[in-house]
C-alpha angles and dihedrals in degrees: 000000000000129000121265105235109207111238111234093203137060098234084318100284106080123066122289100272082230084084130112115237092253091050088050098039078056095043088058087052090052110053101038142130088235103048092045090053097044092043086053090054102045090057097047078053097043091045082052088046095059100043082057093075116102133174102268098017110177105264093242087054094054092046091057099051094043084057090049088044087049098052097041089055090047088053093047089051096048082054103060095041085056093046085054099053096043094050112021130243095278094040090048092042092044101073103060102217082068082053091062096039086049082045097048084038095062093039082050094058095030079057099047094048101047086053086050083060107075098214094053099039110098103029122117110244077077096073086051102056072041095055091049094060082072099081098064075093084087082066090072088069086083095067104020105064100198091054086056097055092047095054090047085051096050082045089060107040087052092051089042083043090049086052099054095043081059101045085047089048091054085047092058091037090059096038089049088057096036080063100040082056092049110032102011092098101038 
């Protein structure tokens, strides 16, 4: 008789049975309805929040949105960390989207401490890491279908662009010794 192999998952959708309590009880935060609509919210917020910004905003209107920008980017930050005790450091960093919010999140604290540091705050390498933070928009494909469509077929036409910049390059590469062969003593 063959050997009964334990099973490390409930019907594949609840946490490996292998958890600790803690790790599954995190593992029921993460993936769950709640999280990935608050989550989605709070981008499209903190996205808002940061169009906000204008040269010679009043001083009241830019500490409140470095407050906004602060907890956004707490929050952010809880939820990787989360997201990395429920799944693990393979599971999170196999799935490549984890990979890019890992990526904004620690742009987002590297940001937020060198502001904290008076001689840095202020310089423009700053709107830059801030500017960066954008793109967490990406995030939304997740949840919005027709966004995600849109970004694969960007993806595709760049790596099919990339091709034929190269194809046109080695074109050029053989023409240009075709007429070195021809003309190039003459």
């Amino acid at each position: 008789m063959g050997r009964v192999v334990p099973r490390k998952e409930r019907d594949g959708d609840g946490p490996p049975l292998e958890l600790s309590a803690f790790r599954r009880a995190a593992w029921r935060v993460a993936v769950s309805k709640g999280l990935e609509y608050t989550t989605a919210t709070l981008i499209v917020l903190n996205t808002i929040v940061m169009c906000v910004n204008w040269h010679l905003m009043p001083t009241r209107v830019e500490a409140v949105t470095n407050y906004i920008n602060v907890a956004l980017t707490i929050y952010f930050l809880v939820e990787l960390l989360v997201k990395l005790t429920a799944f693990g450091f393979k599971r999170y960093f196999d799935d490549g989207m984890n990979i890019f919010d890992a990526l904004v999140v620690a742009v987002s604290v590297t940001e937020l401490v060198l502001a904290a540091i008076p001689s840095v705050s202020g310089v423009g390498p700053l709107s830059v890491l801030r500017a960066f933070r954008l793109l967490r928009v990406f995030r939304l494909a997740r949840h919005w279908r027709e966004l995600d469509v849109i970004i694969r077929g960007m993806l595709k036409s760049v790596t099919a662009s990339i091709m034929l910049v190269l194809l046109m390059l080695l074109f050029l590469l053989i023409a240009s010794l075709v007429g070195m062969q021809l003309f190039g003593y003459q």
